[in-house]
Amino acid sequence: SDKTGTLTQNKMTVTSCFTLEGLVQIGMEYKNSEELKFLAKAMVLSSDASYDNGKGTGDPTEIALLVMGDKLGLDRKIIQQSSRRIDESAFDSDRKLMSTLVEENGNFTVYTKGAIGNLIEICTLVLDGGQIIHLTEAHKKSYLDVAVNMSDQALRTLGVAYKPEKGKIDPSDMEKDLILVGLVGMIDPPRAEVKDSI
């Protein structure tokens, strides 16, 4: 049997987020910190999908990230109005990463999302409780352990990082010396009739 769209709904849903502040289950009670909101914002600004009035267009994974932003209290309209994508390094299956260069109120920022194993190798710093600190082996282990635990629960994981820039840079320079923000776990829920079909 085929899986996507046959056994599953082809409707990815973010169920958990991780930053160095801890693991948060979306839908359960949690402290909505600035770090969590920044994680969602970084995911939104490195996305090509759209989602309005309950309808999404684009990749189901990216639509799930926009829905997550809404659940975490982001005002995506304000974010989109105050930011402009200058350039990007499109996703490819070798890097397993996608990067965008965004201008926000005269400030330039690179946002990169993708496979946490690949992303962590191009990060030198990490966001921790609002502070930017050196990324240590212990930090890497924390992230990779969480990613493994999420995978064990059948969740697909996606990490995100960023870095401020002084202006326009070449796409080949985007994915270097990044600041790791966090990762999310998402699942494509099974269709209601799957149990009977099997």
mmCIF file of C-alpha atoms in Angstrom:
data_model
loop_
_atom_site.group_PDB
_atom_site.id
_atom_site.type_symbol
_atom_site.label_atom_id
_atom_site.label_comp_id
_atom_site.label_asym_id
_atom_site.label_seq_id
_atom_site.Cartn_x
_atom_site.Cartn_y
_atom_site.Cartn_z
ATOM 1 C CA SER A 1 0.000 0.000 0.000
ATOM 2 C CA ASP A 2 1.037 3.565 -0.648
ATOM 3 C CA LYS A 3 1.321 5.714 2.492
ATOM 4 C CA THR A 4 0.928 9.460 1.854
ATOM 5 C CA GLY A 5 -2.656 10.377 1.095
ATOM 6 C CA THR A 6 -3.785 6.726 1.258
ATOM 7 C CA LEU A 7 -3.021 5.645 4.812
ATOM 8 C CA THR A 8 -2.352 9.199 5.988
ATOM 9 C CA GLN A 9 -4.205 12.473 5.505
ATOM 10 C CA ASN A 10 -1.284 14.246 3.749
ATOM 11 C CA LYS A 11 -1.876 17.006 6.299
ATOM 12 C CA MET A 12 1.266 17.494 8.357
ATOM 13 C CA THR A 13 0.755 18.791 11.899
ATOM 14 C CA VAL A 14 3.413 20.157 14.265
ATOM 15 C CA THR A 15 2.970 18.461 17.645
ATOM 16 C CA SER A 16 6.090 19.558 19.548
ATOM 17 C CA CYS A 17 8.817 22.225 19.598
ATOM 18 C CA PHE A 18 12.228 22.196 21.239
ATOM 19 C CA THR A 19 14.569 25.030 22.212
ATOM 20 C CA LEU A 20 17.143 25.090 25.011
ATOM 21 C CA GLU A 21 14.287 26.354 27.216
ATOM 22 C CA GLY A 22 12.785 22.867 26.928
ATOM 23 C CA LEU A 23 10.348 20.681 25.016
ATOM 24 C CA VAL A 24 6.835 22.003 24.414
ATOM 25 C CA GLN A 25 3.826 19.959 23.281
ATOM 26 C CA ILE A 26 1.578 22.047 21.015
ATOM 27 C CA GLY A 27 -1.994 21.873 22.246
ATOM 28 C CA MET A 28 -0.985 21.204 25.849
ATOM 29 C CA GLU A 29 -0.402 23.996 28.394
ATOM 30 C CA TYR A 30 2.953 25.690 27.915
ATOM 31 C CA LYS A 31 4.785 28.947 28.593
ATOM 32 C CA ASN A 32 4.719 30.918 25.361
ATOM 33 C CA SER A 33 8.199 32.445 25.480
ATOM 34 C CA GLU A 34 9.834 34.931 23.110
ATOM 35 C CA GLU A 35 12.207 32.147 22.064
ATOM 36 C CA LEU A 36 9.302 29.939 21.010
ATOM 37 C CA LYS A 37 7.756 32.807 19.036
ATOM 38 C CA PHE A 38 11.104 33.477 17.355
ATOM 39 C CA LEU A 39 11.356 29.792 16.414
ATOM 40 C CA ALA A 40 7.929 30.051 14.752
ATOM 41 C CA LYS A 41 8.836 33.345 13.041
ATOM 42 C CA ALA A 42 12.059 31.861 11.629
ATOM 43 C CA MET A 43 10.076 28.903 10.242
ATOM 44 C CA VAL A 44 7.481 31.244 8.683
ATOM 45 C CA LEU A 45 10.110 33.454 7.023
ATOM 46 C CA SER A 46 11.886 30.452 5.497
ATOM 47 C CA SER A 47 8.653 29.069 4.031
ATOM 48 C CA ASP A 48 7.116 29.302 0.542
ATOM 49 C CA ALA A 49 3.629 28.129 1.533
ATOM 50 C CA SER A 50 0.518 30.192 2.242
ATOM 51 C CA TYR A 51 -2.308 29.522 4.690
ATOM 52 C CA ASP A 52 -5.409 31.683 5.046
ATOM 53 C CA ASN A 53 -8.959 31.036 6.234
ATOM 54 C CA GLY A 54 -8.250 27.370 6.880
ATOM 55 C CA LYS A 55 -6.854 26.711 3.387
ATOM 56 C CA GLY A 56 -3.218 26.210 2.521
ATOM 57 C CA THR A 57 -1.225 26.134 -0.702
ATOM 58 C CA GLY A 58 2.262 24.701 -1.051
ATOM 59 C CA ASP A 59 4.196 21.942 0.642
ATOM 60 C CA PRO A 60 2.213 20.269 3.500
ATOM 61 C CA THR A 61 5.267 20.530 5.791
ATOM 62 C CA GLU A 62 5.525 24.286 5.242
ATOM 63 C CA ILE A 63 1.765 24.763 5.680
ATOM 64 C CA ALA A 64 2.099 22.953 9.037
ATOM 65 C CA LEU A 65 4.763 25.489 10.075
ATOM 66 C CA LEU A 66 2.443 28.409 9.277
ATOM 67 C CA VAL A 67 -0.364 26.795 11.310
ATOM 68 C CA MET A 68 2.123 26.335 14.171
ATOM 69 C CA GLY A 69 2.932 30.066 13.986
ATOM 70 C CA ASP A 70 -0.764 30.876 14.313
ATOM 71 C CA LYS A 71 -1.123 28.542 17.311
ATOM 72 C CA LEU A 72 1.860 30.221 19.009
ATOM 73 C CA GLY A 73 0.232 33.639 18.596
ATOM 74 C CA LEU A 74 2.226 35.052 15.679
ATOM 75 C CA ASP A 75 0.595 37.743 13.563
ATOM 76 C CA ARG A 76 1.789 36.496 10.190
ATOM 77 C CA LYS A 77 0.256 39.444 8.321
ATOM 78 C CA ILE A 78 2.370 41.932 10.288
ATOM 79 C CA ILE A 79 5.475 39.757 9.818
ATOM 80 C CA GLN A 80 4.875 39.518 6.063
ATOM 81 C CA GLN A 81 4.149 43.257 5.718
ATOM 82 C CA SER A 82 7.301 44.288 7.599
ATOM 83 C CA SER A 83 9.644 41.856 5.821
ATOM 84 C CA ARG A 84 10.817 41.375 2.265
ATOM 85 C CA ARG A 85 12.654 38.351 0.857
ATOM 86 C CA ILE A 86 15.806 39.553 -0.885
ATOM 87 C CA ASP A 87 17.286 36.222 -1.984
ATOM 88 C CA GLU A 88 17.220 32.514 -1.228
ATOM 89 C CA SER A 89 19.149 29.279 -1.476
ATOM 90 C CA ALA A 90 16.465 26.800 -2.541
ATOM 91 C CA PHE A 91 16.027 23.403 -0.916
ATOM 92 C CA ASP A 92 17.852 20.488 -2.479
ATOM 93 C CA SER A 93 18.061 16.845 -1.448
ATOM 94 C CA ASP A 94 21.852 16.877 -0.957
ATOM 95 C CA ARG A 95 21.980 19.755 1.547
ATOM 96 C CA LYS A 96 18.497 19.048 2.971
ATOM 97 C CA LEU A 97 18.339 22.762 3.798
ATOM 98 C CA MET A 98 16.556 25.889 2.561
ATOM 99 C CA SER A 99 17.697 29.444 3.291
ATOM 100 C CA THR A 100 16.206 32.885 2.772
ATOM 101 C CA LEU A 101 17.725 36.357 3.130
ATOM 102 C CA VAL A 102 15.073 38.674 4.539
ATOM 103 C CA GLU A 103 15.057 42.439 5.042
ATOM 104 C CA GLU A 104 13.040 43.590 8.072
ATOM 105 C CA ASN A 105 12.900 47.324 8.806
ATOM 106 C CA GLY A 106 16.338 47.875 7.276
ATOM 107 C CA ASN A 107 17.903 44.853 8.995
ATOM 108 C CA PHE A 108 19.041 41.796 7.039
ATOM 109 C CA THR A 109 18.685 38.261 8.400
ATOM 110 C CA VAL A 110 19.332 34.796 7.003
ATOM 111 C CA TYR A 111 16.829 32.117 8.076
ATOM 112 C CA THR A 112 17.713 28.475 7.384
ATOM 113 C CA LYS A 113 15.557 25.411 8.002
ATOM 114 C CA GLY A 114 16.100 21.738 7.286
ATOM 115 C CA ALA A 115 17.362 18.402 8.568
ATOM 116 C CA ILE A 116 18.728 18.942 12.086
ATOM 117 C CA GLY A 117 21.753 16.665 11.478
ATOM 118 C CA ASN A 118 22.851 18.843 8.527
ATOM 119 C CA LEU A 119 21.831 22.147 10.119
ATOM 120 C CA ILE A 120 23.718 21.614 13.365
ATOM 121 C CA GLU A 121 26.986 21.154 11.451
ATOM 122 C CA ILE A 122 26.817 24.698 10.018
ATOM 123 C CA CYS A 123 25.907 26.386 13.336
ATOM 124 C CA THR A 124 28.555 27.884 15.632
ATOM 125 C CA LEU A 125 26.228 29.605 18.111
ATOM 126 C CA VAL A 126 22.936 28.778 19.819
ATOM 127 C CA LEU A 127 20.036 30.769 21.249
ATOM 128 C CA ASP A 128 19.579 30.034 24.961
ATOM 129 C CA GLY A 129 17.063 31.993 27.032
ATOM 130 C CA GLY A 130 17.439 35.099 24.875
ATOM 131 C CA GLN A 131 21.254 34.920 24.955
ATOM 132 C CA ILE A 132 23.447 33.935 22.006
ATOM 133 C CA ILE A 133 26.180 31.601 23.230
ATOM 134 C CA HIS A 134 28.810 29.279 21.766
ATOM 135 C CA LEU A 135 27.379 25.974 20.485
ATOM 136 C CA THR A 136 29.038 23.181 22.473
ATOM 137 C CA GLU A 137 29.117 19.414 21.993
ATOM 138 C CA ALA A 138 26.700 19.177 24.948
ATOM 139 C CA HIS A 139 24.224 21.436 23.129
ATOM 140 C CA LYS A 140 24.545 19.308 19.986
ATOM 141 C CA LYS A 141 23.894 16.152 22.016
ATOM 142 C CA SER A 142 20.765 17.719 23.582
ATOM 143 C CA TYR A 143 19.370 18.565 20.145
ATOM 144 C CA LEU A 144 20.236 15.261 18.517
ATOM 145 C CA ASP A 145 18.849 13.265 21.480
ATOM 146 C CA VAL A 146 15.534 15.140 21.209
ATOM 147 C CA ALA A 147 15.480 14.549 17.443
ATOM 148 C CA VAL A 148 16.005 10.800 17.983
ATOM 149 C CA ASN A 149 13.225 10.697 20.591
ATOM 150 C CA MET A 150 10.891 12.515 18.216
ATOM 151 C CA SER A 151 11.771 10.100 15.413
ATOM 152 C CA ASP A 152 11.051 7.171 17.753
ATOM 153 C CA GLN A 153 7.538 8.605 18.138
ATOM 154 C CA ALA A 154 7.134 8.605 14.321
ATOM 155 C CA LEU A 155 7.623 12.377 14.157
ATOM 156 C CA ARG A 156 9.416 14.073 11.301
ATOM 157 C CA THR A 157 11.904 16.640 12.613
ATOM 158 C CA LEU A 158 12.918 20.005 11.190
ATOM 159 C CA GLY A 159 15.462 22.434 12.653
ATOM 160 C CA VAL A 160 15.816 26.185 12.149
ATOM 161 C CA ALA A 161 18.669 28.669 12.548
ATOM 162 C CA TYR A 162 19.450 32.277 11.626
ATOM 163 C CA LYS A 163 22.149 34.950 11.481
ATOM 164 C CA PRO A 164 22.075 38.736 11.119
ATOM 165 C CA GLU A 165 23.830 40.237 8.092
ATOM 166 C CA LYS A 166 24.899 43.769 7.166
ATOM 167 C CA GLY A 167 23.364 43.568 3.697
ATOM 168 C CA LYS A 168 22.929 41.370 0.640
ATOM 169 C CA ILE A 169 25.171 38.306 0.561
ATOM 170 C CA ASP A 170 25.703 35.540 -1.951
ATOM 171 C CA PRO A 171 23.467 32.462 -1.475
ATOM 172 C CA SER A 172 26.634 30.354 -1.115
ATOM 173 C CA ASP A 173 27.500 32.326 2.063
ATOM 174 C CA MET A 174 24.100 31.970 3.706
ATOM 175 C CA GLU A 175 24.638 28.567 5.276
ATOM 176 C CA LYS A 176 27.707 29.339 7.405
ATOM 177 C CA ASP A 177 28.193 30.290 11.081
ATOM 178 C CA LEU A 178 24.496 30.187 11.925
ATOM 179 C CA ILE A 179 22.760 30.589 15.297
ATOM 180 C CA LEU A 180 20.704 27.494 16.165
ATOM 181 C CA VAL A 181 17.187 28.337 17.383
ATOM 182 C CA GLY A 182 15.291 25.070 17.782
ATOM 183 C CA LEU A 183 13.509 22.186 16.140
ATOM 184 C CA VAL A 184 9.973 20.938 15.656
ATOM 185 C CA GLY A 185 8.415 17.497 15.452
ATOM 186 C CA MET A 186 5.487 16.882 13.118
ATOM 187 C CA ILE A 187 3.314 13.999 12.032
ATOM 188 C CA ASP A 188 1.050 13.165 9.098
ATOM 189 C CA PRO A 189 -2.008 11.791 10.946
ATOM 190 C CA PRO A 190 -3.566 8.496 9.787
ATOM 191 C CA ARG A 191 -6.936 8.621 8.039
ATOM 192 C CA ALA A 192 -9.917 7.607 10.161
ATOM 193 C CA GLU A 193 -10.782 4.611 7.943
ATOM 194 C CA VAL A 194 -7.242 3.143 7.889
ATOM 195 C CA LYS A 195 -7.827 0.703 10.753
ATOM 196 C CA ASP A 196 -10.832 -0.874 8.979
ATOM 197 C CA SER A 197 -8.964 -0.983 5.646
ATOM 198 C CA ILE A 198 -6.002 -2.808 7.153
#
